[in-house]
XYZ file of C-alpha atoms in Angstrom:
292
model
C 110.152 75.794 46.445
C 111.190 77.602 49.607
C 112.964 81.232 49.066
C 115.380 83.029 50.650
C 113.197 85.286 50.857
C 110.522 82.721 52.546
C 113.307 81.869 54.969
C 113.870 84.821 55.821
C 110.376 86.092 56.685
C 109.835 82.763 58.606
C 112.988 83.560 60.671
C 112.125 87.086 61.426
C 108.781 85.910 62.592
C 110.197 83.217 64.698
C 112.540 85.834 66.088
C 109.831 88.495 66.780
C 107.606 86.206 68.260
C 110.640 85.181 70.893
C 110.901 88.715 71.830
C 107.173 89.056 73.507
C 108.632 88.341 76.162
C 112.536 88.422 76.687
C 112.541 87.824 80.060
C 110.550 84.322 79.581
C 112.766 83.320 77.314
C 115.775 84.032 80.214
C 113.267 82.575 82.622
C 113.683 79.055 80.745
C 117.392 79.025 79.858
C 117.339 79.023 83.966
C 115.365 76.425 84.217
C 117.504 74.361 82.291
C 120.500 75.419 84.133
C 118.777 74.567 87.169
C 115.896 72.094 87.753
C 114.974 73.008 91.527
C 113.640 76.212 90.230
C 110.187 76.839 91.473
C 107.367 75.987 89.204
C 106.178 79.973 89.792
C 109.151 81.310 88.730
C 108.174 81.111 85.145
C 104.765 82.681 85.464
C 106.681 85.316 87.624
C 109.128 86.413 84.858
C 105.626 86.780 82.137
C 104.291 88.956 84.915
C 107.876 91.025 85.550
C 108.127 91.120 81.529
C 105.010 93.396 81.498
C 106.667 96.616 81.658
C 109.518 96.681 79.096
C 108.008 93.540 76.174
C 108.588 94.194 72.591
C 106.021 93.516 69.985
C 104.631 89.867 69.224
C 104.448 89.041 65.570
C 101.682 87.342 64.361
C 100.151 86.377 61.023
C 97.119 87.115 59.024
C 97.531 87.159 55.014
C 94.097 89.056 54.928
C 93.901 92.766 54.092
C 90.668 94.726 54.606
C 89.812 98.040 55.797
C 92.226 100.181 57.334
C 92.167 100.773 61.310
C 91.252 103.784 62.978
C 91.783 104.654 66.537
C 88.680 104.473 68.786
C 87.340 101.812 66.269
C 87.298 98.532 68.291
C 84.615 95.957 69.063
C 86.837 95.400 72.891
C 85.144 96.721 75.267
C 86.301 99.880 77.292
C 87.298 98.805 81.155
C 84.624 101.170 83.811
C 87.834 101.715 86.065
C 91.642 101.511 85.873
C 93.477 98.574 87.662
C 97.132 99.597 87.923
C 98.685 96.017 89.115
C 102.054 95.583 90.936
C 104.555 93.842 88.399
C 104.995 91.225 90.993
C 101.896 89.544 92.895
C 102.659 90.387 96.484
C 101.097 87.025 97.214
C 103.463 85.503 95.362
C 105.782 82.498 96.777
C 108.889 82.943 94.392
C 111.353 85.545 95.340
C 111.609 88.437 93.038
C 114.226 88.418 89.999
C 117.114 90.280 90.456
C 117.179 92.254 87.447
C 113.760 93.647 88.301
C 115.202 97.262 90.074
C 117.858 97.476 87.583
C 114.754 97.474 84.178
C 111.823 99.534 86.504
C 111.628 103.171 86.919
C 109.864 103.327 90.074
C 107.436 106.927 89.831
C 104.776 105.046 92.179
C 101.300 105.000 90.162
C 98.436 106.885 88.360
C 95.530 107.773 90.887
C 92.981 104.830 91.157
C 89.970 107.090 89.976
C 89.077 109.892 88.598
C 90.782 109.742 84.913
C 89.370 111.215 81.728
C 87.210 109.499 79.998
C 85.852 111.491 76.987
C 87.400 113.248 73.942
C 90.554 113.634 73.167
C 94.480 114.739 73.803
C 97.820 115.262 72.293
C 100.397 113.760 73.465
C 103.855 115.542 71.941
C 107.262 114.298 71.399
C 109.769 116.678 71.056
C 112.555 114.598 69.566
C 115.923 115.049 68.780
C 114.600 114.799 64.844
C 111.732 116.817 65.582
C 108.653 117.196 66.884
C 106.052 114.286 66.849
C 102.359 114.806 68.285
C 99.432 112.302 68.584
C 96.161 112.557 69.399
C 95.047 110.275 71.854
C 91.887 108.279 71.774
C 91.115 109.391 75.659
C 87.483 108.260 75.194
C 88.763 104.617 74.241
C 91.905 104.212 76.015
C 91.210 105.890 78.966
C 93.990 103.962 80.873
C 96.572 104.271 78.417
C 95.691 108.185 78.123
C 95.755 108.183 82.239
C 99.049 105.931 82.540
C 100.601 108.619 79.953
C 99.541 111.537 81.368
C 100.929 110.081 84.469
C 104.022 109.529 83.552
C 104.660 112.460 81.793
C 103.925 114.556 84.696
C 106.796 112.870 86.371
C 109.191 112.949 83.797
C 109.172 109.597 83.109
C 110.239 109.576 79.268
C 112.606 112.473 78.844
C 115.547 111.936 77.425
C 115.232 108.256 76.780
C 115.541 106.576 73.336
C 113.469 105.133 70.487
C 114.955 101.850 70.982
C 113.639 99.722 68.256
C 112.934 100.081 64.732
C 111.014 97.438 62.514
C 112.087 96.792 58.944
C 110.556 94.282 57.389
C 107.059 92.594 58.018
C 106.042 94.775 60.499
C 106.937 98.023 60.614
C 107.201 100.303 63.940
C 109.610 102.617 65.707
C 109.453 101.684 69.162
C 110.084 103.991 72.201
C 108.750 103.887 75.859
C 111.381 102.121 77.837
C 113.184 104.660 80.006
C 116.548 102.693 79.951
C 116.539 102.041 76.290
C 117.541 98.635 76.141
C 114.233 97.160 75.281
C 113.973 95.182 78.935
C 112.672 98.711 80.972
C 108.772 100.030 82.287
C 107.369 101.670 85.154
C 106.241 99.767 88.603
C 102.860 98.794 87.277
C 101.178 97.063 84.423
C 97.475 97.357 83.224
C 94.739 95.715 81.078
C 94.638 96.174 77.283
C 91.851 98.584 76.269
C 90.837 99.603 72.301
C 91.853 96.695 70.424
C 90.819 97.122 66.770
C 89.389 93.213 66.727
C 87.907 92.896 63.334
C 90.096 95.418 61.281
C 92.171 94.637 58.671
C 95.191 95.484 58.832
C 94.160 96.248 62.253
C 97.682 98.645 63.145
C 97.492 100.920 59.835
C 99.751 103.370 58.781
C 99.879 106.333 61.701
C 98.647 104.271 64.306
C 100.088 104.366 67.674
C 99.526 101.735 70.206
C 101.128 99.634 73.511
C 103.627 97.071 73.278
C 102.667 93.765 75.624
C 104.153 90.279 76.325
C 100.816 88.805 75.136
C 99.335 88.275 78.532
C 96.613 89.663 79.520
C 97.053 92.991 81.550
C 100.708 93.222 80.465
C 100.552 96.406 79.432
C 103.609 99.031 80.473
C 105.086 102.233 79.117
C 106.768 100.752 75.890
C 104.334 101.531 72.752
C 104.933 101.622 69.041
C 104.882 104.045 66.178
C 103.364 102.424 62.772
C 104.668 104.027 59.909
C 103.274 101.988 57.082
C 100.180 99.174 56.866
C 101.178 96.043 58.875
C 99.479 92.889 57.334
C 100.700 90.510 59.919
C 99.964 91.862 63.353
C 96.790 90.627 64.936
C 94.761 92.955 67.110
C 96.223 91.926 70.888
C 97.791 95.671 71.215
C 95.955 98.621 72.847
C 95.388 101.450 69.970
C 96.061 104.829 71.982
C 95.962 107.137 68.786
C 97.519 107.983 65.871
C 100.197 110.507 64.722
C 98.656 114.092 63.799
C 102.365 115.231 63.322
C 105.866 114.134 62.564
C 105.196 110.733 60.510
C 107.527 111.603 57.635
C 110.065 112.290 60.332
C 109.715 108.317 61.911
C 109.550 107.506 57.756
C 112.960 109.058 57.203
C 114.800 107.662 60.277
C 113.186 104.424 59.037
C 114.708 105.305 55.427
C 118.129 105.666 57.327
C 118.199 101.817 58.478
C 118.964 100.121 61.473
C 121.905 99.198 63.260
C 121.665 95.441 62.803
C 120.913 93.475 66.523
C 123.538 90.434 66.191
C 120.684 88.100 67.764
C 118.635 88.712 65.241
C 118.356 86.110 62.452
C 120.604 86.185 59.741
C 119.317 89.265 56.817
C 118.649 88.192 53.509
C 121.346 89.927 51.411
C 118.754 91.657 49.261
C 117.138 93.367 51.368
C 119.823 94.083 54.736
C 119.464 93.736 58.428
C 115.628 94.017 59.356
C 115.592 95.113 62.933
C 117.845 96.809 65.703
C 118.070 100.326 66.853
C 117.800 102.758 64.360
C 121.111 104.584 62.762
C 119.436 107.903 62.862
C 118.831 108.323 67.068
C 115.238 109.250 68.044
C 115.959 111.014 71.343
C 113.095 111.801 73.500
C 113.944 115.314 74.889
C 110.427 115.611 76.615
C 107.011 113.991 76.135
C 104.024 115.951 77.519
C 100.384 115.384 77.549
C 97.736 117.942 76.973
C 94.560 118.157 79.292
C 91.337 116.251 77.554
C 89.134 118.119 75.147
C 85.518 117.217 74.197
């Protein structure tokens, strides 16, 4: 017999797996507002939805080893494509929401980024201070795209917009407007997935957001702060927290300010996702240089 509980976790995952990509979904209720839409448009909106996605939900009931940043059978790209959100070559004019979710900084240097060792990344927070150490040698893009970014500011004082309940379970942050819909100019290719590992996003991991397309990857990443069975491994792994996880733990203990589109909560256990009640505050994220 089907639970609440079973309808419940159905729902959420039918719910998560709408919000890979939010602005696909507003893509189609378009289309059936209006039917001389151009084919493009839809593949348009996946491309603009690179930069501010939220986390796909998957499942996989099997639980092996834990993950651990760097490990990863995907291979490393040998250079950093940093693609405009919208294909220049593209027939479909751009949406009009795209200025008003894309903090233009222009974008990371086309060579030259680090590609060995290590750095911490540190997010001084309004409840406290969170560092990282980031799997340079294995994300080199994402480490490169960070260090970018923070150089120019890009993440101060922005919000953790998103916090994760109930079966997966991540504090989200990256988007500069807070709204879940924002990213920089760009998108990239996934690098470091930990194919193979089981759960492959373990407690302390850190790693990008994406719409599920390839290359979709932005500035929005999430913050793991206990084993997640049911996430498969689509999601670059840029690290894991070397500071500050009891703090994401306790803001996670506080609960979430319930997101009214979110399916209904099952009484026992209370709303599963929205923004969380205790505000994580980005006062300044800064990046370290590489060490060996």
């Amino acid at each position: 017999m089907t639970t609440n509980r079973d309808r419940q976790r159905a729902a959420a995952r039918a719910r998560l797996e709408r919000e890979m990509s939010v602005r696909a979904e507003q893509s189609k209720a378009r289309r059936r507002r209006n039917t001389t839409i151009a084919a493009g448009a839809g593949a348009l909106i996946v491309v603009l939805a690179a930069a501010w996605v939220v986390i796909a939900l998957t499942s996989d009931d099997d639980k092996k080893d834990a993950a651990a940043p760097g490990a990863s059978s995907s291979a490393t790209p040998t250079s950093c494509t940093w693609q405009p959100l919208v294909d220049p070559s593209a027939s479909a004019s751009p949406d009009p929401e795209l200025a008003k979710n894309t903090k233009d900084v222009g974008k990371p240097p086309a060579t030259g980024e680090a590609r060995t060792g290590t750095q911490t990344m540190t997010l001084d927070t309004s409840v406290g201070t969170i560092k990282i150490e980031v799997d340079t040698a294995h994300a080199p893009c994402a480490a490169e795209s960070f260090t970018y970014l923070a150089s120019k500011k890009f993440f101060d004082d922005s919000i953790c917009h998103r916090l994760v309940l109930q079966s997966i379970y991540v504090l989200q942050c990256g988007d500069p407007f807070g709204t879940g819909y924002g990213g920089p100019s760009y998108r990239y290719a996934e690098e470091n997935l930990p194919t193979g590992k089981r759960p492959a996003y373990g407690e302390g991991v850190v790693a990008m957001a994406n719409n599920g397309q390839p290359a979709s990857t932005g500035s929005q990443f999430f913050i793991v702060y206990k084993d997640i069975a049911e996430l498969d491994a689509n999601y670059t792994v840029i690290g894991k927290v070397t500071e500050g996880l009891d703090l994401v733990k306790k803001v996670a203990e506080a609960g979430v300010v319930p997101d009214a589109s979110a399916p209904a909560a099952d009484p026992s256990t209370g709303p599963s996702e929205g923004k969380p009640k205790t505000e994580v505050r980005i006062k300044s994220l800064t990046m370290s240089a590489p060490t060996p």
